[in-house]
Short mmCIF file of C-alpha atoms in Angstrom, two decimals:
data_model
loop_
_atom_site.label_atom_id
_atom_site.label_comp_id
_atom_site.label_asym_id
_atom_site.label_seq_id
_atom_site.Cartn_x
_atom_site.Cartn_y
_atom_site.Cartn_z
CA UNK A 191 0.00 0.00 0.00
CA UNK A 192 1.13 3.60 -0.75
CA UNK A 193 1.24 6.57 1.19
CA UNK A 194 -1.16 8.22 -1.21
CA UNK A 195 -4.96 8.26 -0.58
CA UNK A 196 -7.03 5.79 -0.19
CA UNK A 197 -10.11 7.49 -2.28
CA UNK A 198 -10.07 8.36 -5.56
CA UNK A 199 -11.87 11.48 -4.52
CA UNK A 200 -10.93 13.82 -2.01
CA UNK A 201 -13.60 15.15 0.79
CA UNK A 202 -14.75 18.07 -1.43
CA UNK A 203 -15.59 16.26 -4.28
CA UNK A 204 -13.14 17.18 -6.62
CA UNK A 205 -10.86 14.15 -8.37
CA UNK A 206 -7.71 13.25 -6.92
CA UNK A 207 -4.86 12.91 -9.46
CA UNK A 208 -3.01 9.39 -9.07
CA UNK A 209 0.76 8.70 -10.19
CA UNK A 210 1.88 5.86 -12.59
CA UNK A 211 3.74 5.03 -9.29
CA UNK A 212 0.02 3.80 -7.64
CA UNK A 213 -1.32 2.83 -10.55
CA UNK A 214 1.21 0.02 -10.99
CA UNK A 215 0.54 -0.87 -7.45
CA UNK A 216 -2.82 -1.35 -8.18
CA UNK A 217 -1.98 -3.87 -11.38
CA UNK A 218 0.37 -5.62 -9.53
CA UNK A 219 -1.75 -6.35 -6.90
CA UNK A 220 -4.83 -7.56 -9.18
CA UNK A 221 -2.05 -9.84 -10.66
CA UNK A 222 -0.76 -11.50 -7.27
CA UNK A 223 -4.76 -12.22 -6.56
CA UNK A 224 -6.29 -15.37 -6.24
CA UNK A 225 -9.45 -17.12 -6.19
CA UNK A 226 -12.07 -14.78 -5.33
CA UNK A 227 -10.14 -11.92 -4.27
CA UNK A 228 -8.84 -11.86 -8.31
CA UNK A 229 -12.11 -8.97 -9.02
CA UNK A 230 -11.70 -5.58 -10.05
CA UNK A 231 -14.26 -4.61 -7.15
CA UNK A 232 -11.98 -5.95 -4.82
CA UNK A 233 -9.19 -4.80 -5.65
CA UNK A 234 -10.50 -1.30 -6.12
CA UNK A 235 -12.16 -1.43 -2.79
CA UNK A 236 -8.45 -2.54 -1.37
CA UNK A 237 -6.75 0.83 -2.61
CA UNK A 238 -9.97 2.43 -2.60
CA UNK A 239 -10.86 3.76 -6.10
CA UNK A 240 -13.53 2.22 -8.54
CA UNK A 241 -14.10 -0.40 -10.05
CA UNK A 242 -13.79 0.83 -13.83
CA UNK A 243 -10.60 2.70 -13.09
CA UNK A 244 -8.76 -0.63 -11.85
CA UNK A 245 -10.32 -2.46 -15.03
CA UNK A 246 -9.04 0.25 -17.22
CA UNK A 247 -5.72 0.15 -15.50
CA UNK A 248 -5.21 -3.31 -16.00
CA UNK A 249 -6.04 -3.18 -19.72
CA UNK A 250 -3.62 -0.28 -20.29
CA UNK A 251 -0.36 -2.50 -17.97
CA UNK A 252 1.96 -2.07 -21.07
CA UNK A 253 2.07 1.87 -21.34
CA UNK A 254 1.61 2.54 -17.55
CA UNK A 255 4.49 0.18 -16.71
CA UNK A 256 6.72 1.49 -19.53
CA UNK A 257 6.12 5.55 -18.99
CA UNK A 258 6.49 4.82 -15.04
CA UNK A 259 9.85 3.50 -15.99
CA UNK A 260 10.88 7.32 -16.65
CA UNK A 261 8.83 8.67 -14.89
CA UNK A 262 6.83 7.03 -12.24
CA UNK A 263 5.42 10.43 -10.23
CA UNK A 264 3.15 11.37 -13.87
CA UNK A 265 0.14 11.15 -13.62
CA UNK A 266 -0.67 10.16 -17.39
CA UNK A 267 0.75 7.73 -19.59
CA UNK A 268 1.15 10.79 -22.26
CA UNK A 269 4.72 11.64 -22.87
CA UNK A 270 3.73 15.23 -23.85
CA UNK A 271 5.26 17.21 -26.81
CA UNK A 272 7.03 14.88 -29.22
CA UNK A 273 10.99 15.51 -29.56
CA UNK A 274 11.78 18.30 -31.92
CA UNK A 275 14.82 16.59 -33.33
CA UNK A 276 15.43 12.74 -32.38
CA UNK A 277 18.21 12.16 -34.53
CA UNK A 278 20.16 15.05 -32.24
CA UNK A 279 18.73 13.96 -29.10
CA UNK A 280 19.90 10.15 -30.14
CA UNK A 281 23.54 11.28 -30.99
CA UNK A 282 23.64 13.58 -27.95
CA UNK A 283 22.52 11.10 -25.53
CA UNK A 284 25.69 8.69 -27.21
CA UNK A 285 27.79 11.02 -26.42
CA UNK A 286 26.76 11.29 -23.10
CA UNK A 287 27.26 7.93 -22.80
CA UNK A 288 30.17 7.91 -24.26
CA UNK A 289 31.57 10.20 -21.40
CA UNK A 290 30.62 8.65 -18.43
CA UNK A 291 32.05 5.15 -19.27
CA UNK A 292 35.42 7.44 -19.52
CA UNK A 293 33.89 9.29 -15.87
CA UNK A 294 33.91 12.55 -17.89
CA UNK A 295 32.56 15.26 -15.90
CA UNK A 296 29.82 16.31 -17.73
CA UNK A 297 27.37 19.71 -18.28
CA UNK A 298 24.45 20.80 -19.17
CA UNK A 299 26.96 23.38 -21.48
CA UNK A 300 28.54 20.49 -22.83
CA UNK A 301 25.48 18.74 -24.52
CA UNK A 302 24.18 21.93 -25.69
CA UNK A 303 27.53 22.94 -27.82
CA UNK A 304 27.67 19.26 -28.65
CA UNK A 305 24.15 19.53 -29.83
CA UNK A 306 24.77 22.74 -31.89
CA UNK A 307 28.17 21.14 -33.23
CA UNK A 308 25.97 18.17 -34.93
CA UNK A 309 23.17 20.96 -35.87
CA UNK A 310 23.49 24.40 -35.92
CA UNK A 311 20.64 25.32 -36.34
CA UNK A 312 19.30 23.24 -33.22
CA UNK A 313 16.01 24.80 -31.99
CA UNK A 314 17.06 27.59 -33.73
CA UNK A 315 20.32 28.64 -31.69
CA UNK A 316 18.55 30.13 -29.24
CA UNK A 317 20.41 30.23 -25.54
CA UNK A 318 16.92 30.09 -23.67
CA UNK A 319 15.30 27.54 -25.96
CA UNK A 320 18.68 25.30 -25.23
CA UNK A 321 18.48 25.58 -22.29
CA UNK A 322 14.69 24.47 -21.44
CA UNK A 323 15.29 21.75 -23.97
CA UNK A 324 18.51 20.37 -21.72
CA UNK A 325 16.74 19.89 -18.69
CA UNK A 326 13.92 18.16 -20.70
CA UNK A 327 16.47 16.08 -22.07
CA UNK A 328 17.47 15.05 -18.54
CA UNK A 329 14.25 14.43 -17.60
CA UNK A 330 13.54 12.53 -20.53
CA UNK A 331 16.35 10.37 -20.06
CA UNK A 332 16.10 9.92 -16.68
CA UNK A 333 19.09 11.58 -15.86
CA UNK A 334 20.05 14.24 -12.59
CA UNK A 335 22.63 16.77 -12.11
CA UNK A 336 24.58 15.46 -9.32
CA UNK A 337 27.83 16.14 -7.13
CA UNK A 338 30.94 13.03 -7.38
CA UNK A 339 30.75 10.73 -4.74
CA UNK A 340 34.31 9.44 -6.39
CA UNK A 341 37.00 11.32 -8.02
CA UNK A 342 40.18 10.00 -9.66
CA UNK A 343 43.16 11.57 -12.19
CA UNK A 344 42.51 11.38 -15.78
CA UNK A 345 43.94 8.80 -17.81
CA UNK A 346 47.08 10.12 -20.59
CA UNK A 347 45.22 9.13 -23.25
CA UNK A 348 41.87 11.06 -22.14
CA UNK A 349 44.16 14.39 -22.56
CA UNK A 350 46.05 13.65 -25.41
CA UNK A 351 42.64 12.74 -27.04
CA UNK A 352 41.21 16.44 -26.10
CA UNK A 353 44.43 18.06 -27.65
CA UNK A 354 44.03 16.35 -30.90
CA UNK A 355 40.19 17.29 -30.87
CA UNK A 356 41.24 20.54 -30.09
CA UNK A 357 44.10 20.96 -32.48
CA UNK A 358 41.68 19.57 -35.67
CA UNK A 359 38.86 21.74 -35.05
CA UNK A 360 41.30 25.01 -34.83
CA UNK A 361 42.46 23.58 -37.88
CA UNK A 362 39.76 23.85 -39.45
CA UNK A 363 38.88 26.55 -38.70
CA UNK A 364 41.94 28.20 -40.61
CA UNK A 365 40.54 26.07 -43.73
CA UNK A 366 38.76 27.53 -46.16
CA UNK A 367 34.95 28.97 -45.48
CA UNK A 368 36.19 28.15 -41.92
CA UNK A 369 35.44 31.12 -39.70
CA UNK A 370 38.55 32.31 -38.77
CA UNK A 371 39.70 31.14 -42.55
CA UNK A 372 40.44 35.17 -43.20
CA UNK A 373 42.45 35.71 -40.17
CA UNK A 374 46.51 36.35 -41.50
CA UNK A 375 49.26 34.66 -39.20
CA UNK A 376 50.23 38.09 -38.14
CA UNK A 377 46.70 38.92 -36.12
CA UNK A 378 46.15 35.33 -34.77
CA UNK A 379 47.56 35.98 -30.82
CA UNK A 380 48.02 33.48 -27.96
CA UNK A 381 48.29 34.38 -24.81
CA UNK A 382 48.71 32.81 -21.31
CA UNK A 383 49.83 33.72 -17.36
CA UNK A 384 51.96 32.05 -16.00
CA UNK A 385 52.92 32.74 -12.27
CA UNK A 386 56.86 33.47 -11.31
CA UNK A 387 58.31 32.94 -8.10
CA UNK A 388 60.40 35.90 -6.87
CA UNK A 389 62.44 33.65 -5.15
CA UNK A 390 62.79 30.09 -4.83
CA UNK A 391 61.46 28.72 -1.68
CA UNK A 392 64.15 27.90 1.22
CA UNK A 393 64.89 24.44 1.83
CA UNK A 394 68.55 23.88 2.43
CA UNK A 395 72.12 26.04 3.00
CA UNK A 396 75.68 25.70 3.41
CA UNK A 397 76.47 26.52 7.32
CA UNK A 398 79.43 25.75 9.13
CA UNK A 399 79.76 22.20 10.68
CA UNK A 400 78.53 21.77 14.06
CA UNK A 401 76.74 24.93 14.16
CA UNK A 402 73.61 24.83 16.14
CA UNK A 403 71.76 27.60 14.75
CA UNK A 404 71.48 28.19 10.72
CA UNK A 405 69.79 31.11 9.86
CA UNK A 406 67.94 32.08 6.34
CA UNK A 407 65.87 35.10 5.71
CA UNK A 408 63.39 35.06 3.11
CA UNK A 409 60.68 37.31 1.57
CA UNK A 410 58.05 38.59 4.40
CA UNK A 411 55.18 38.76 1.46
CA UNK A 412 53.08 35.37 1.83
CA UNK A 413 52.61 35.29 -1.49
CA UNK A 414 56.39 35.83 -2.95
CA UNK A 415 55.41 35.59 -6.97
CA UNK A 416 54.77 37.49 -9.91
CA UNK A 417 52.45 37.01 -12.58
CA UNK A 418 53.56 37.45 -16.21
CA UNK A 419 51.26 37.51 -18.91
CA UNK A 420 53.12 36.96 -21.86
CA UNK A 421 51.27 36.58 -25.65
CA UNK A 422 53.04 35.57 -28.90
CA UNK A 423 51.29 36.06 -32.44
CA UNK A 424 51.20 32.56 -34.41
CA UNK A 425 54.34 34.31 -36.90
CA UNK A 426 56.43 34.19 -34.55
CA UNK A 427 56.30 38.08 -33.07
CA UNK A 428 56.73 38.28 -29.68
CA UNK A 429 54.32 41.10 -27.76
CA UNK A 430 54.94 43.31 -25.16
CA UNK A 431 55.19 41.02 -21.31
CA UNK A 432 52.35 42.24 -18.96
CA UNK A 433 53.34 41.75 -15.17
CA UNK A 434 51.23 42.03 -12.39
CA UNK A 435 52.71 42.15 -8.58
CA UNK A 436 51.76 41.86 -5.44
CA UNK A 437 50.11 45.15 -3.74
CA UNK A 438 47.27 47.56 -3.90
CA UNK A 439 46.18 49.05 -7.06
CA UNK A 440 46.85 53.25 -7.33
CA UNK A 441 49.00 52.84 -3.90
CA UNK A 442 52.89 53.28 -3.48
CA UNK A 443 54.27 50.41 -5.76
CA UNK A 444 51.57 50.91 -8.43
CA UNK A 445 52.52 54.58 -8.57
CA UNK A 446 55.60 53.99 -8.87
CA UNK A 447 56.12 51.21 -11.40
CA UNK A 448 55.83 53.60 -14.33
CA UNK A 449 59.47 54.74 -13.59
CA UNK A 450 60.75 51.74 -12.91
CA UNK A 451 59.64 49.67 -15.53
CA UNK A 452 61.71 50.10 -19.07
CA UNK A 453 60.10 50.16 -22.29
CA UNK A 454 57.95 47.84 -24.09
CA UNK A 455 56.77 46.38 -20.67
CA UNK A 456 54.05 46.65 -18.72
CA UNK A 457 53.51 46.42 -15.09
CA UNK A 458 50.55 46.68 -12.65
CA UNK A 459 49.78 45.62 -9.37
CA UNK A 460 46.65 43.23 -7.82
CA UNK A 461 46.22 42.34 -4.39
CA UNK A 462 47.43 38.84 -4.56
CA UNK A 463 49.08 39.02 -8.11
CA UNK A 464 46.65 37.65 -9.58
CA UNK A 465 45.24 38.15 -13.68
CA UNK A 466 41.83 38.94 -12.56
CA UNK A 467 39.32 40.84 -15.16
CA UNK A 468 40.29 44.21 -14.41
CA UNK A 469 43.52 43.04 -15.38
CA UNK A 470 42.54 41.24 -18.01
CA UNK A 471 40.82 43.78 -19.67
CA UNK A 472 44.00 46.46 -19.20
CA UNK A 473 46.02 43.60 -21.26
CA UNK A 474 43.11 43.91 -24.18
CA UNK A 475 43.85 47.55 -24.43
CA UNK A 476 47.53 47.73 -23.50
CA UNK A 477 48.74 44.88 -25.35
CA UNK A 478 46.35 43.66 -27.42
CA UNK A 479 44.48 46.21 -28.86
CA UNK A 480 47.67 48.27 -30.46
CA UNK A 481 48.75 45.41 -31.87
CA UNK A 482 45.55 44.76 -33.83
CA UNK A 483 44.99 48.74 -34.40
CA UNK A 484 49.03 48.28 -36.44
CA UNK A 485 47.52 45.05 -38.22
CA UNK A 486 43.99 46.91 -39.17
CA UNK A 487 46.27 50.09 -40.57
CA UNK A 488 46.83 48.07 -43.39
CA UNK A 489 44.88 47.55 -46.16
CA UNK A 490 42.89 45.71 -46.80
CA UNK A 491 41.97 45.76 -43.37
CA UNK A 492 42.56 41.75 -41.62
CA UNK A 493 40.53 40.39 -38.94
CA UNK A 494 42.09 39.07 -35.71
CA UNK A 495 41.63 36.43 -33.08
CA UNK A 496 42.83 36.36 -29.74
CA UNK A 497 43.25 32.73 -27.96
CA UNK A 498 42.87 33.08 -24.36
CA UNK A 499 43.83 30.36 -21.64
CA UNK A 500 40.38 29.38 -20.13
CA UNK A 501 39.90 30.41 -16.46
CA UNK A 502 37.16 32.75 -14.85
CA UNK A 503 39.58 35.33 -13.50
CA UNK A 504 40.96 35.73 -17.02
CA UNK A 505 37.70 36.36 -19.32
CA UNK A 506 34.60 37.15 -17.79
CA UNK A 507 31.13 37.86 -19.34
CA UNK A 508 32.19 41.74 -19.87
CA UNK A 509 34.88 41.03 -21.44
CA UNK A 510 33.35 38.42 -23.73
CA UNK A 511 30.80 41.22 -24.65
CA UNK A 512 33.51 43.89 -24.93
CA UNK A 513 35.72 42.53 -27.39
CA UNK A 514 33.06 41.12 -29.97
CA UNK A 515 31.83 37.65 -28.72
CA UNK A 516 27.75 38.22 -27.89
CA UNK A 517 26.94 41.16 -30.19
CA UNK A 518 25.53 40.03 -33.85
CA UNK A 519 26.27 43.46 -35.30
CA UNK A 520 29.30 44.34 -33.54
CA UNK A 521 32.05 46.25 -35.65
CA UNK A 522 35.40 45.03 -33.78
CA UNK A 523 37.11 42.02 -35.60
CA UNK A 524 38.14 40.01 -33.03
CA UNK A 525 37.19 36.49 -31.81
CA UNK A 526 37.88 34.74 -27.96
CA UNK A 527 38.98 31.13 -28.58
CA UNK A 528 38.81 29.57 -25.62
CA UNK A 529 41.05 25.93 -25.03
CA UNK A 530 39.07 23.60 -23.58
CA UNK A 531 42.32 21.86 -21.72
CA UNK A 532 40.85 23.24 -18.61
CA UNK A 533 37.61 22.91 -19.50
CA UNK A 534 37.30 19.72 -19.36
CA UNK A 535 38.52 19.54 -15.92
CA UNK A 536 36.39 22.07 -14.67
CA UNK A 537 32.58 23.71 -14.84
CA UNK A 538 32.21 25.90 -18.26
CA UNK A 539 30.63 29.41 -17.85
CA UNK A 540 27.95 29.90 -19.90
CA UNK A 541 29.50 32.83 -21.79
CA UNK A 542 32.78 30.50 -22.12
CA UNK A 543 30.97 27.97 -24.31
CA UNK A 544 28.84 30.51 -26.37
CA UNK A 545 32.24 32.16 -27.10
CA UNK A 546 34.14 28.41 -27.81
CA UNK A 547 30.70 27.74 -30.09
CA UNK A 548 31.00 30.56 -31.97
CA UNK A 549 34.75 29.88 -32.75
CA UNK A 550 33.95 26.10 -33.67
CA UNK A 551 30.49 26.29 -35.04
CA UNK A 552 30.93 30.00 -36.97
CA UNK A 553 27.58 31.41 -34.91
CA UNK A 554 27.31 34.13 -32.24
CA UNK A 555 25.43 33.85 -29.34
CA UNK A 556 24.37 35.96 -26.92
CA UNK A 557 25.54 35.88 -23.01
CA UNK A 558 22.36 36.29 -20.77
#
């Protein structure tokens, strides 16, 4: 017996809705009955509802048994709105499947630029629409967002395998009717941040034998490191380093690092040297953005691309929207094309993937 009510109408008359769940209950117990117990009226007046609706129930076993599979809290055997696209939805849920026999972290993100990558024009591109039709997919599928109850290092070949996916699609994107096929060597720009240590941490010195007490000073900052940003253009030219140190912004070392600094670097200051957005964004118009102003001089004027290392600090949604990515009509030629090397470790912003579909499926979206 369930927890659910006995009648199948409630006390003022109106009728009760009843789940797959009881339903199947109720056929299962006119099955296991014998003899003269085996009646509909009996076994209605068991779980209390009528006699026609256990009849009907047992007559319709197959579909209520085989929706309450997925679903056994409805409360009809109707799926509802037939799938837009099934052939996507199949291929999508393989590659699901494909993933977690690898125990791929997975996201909602992931199946929608997965979707989009095997149809473009998947419910019409449309971030909202993609994303009411994920979590229908789940549901469909019988599948729930949920936390790791295990975790454990990915295999060698699990990376090398995202490199070479990585490394063909950029490809082709270079190819022709690609879209970054009419980007020139010269305006193509990696760049990454890598953190330096401003000395090497203290584990050993030379002391005189037998001495009792060895003494070593080292840096009073708790966070002894710099960060360089450093970007190279796929010809070979090397731009201008960006460091950031350790301190407050517009306080005594920022103020001064204009005179100490020589030319054709540039230096800043963050309060644990980090390459947050602010930062970020100074490097766009520092760094970046002369370089591609001297490239768009020339005529006829080339468009550029800028591949960023992936990482929340380092592109944010404003930034995304800033320098082209998100706006249909925007004038700027740039592109943000994001490596997925981290994110496949790691949960994707939503205006990450837009920006890594636009790169690898040639459409823009826009970051709600």
């Amino acid at each position: 017996m369930t927890s659910e009510s006995r009648r199948s109408r409630s006390t003022s008359g109106q009728r009760k809705a009843i789940s797959l769940r009881f339903k199947v209950n109720v056929i299962q117990a006119y099955e296991a009955a014998t003899d003269a117990q085996k009646t509909f009226y009996c076994i209605g007046k068991e779980f209390g509802v009528q006699t026609g609706q256990v009849s009907r129930w047992v007559k319709a076993k197959d579909k209520i048994t085989a929706r309450a599979v997925f679903n056994p809290s409805a409360l009809t055997v109707n799926a509802g709105r037939p799938v837009t696209n099934p052939a996507v939805e199949a291929k999508v849920l393989e590659y699901f499947n494909t993933l977690q026999q690898d125990d791929i972290a997975i996201s909602t993100n992931m199946l929608i630029i997965y979707a989009l990558s095997v149809d473009s024009d998947f419910h019409g591109g449309q971030p909202n629409a993609l994303k009411k039709w994920v979590y229908m997919f789940l549901q469909r599928h019988n599948l729930v967002i949920r936390r790791p109850t295990r975790r454990a290092q990915k295999r060698s070949g699990q990376l090398t395998a995202i490199m070479e996916d990585f490394g063909t699609t950029l490809v082709a994107r270079f190819a022709p009717f690609g879209t970054l096929a009419k980007v020139a060597g010269r305006c193509f720009v990696n760049m990454d941040e890598t953190p330096l240590p401003l000395e090497p941490e203290v584990k050993t010195t030379i002391a005189t034998k037998g001495s009792r007490t060895v003494s070593a000073r080292k840096c009073t900052s708790s966070n002894p490191r710099v960060t360089v940003c450093l970007a190279i253009v796929s010809d070979g030219t090397k731009l201008p380093p960006f460091v950031v140190f350790k301190g407050v912004p517009g306080a005594r070392i920022d103020s001064n690092l204009e005179a100490i600094v020589p030319a054709g670097l540039f230096a800043t200051c963050q309060e644990k040297a980090f390459m947050d957005s602010d930062l970020t964004k100074k490097w766009f118009n520092s760094v970046w953005k002369p370089h591609v102003a001297n490239e768009a001089s020339r005529a006829p004027r080339p468009p550029s691309a800028c591949q960023a290392q992936h990482h929340h600090r380092h592109v944010d949604q404003e930034i995304v929207a800033d320098h082209g990515i998100g706006h249909p009509h925007s004038h700027m030629p740039s592109a943000i094309d994001l490596t997925p090397y981290v994110a496949s470790t790691s949960p994707t912003p939503r205006s990450y993937t837009y920006a890594w579909g636009y790169v690898c499926l040639g459409r823009r979206f826009h970051p709600k």
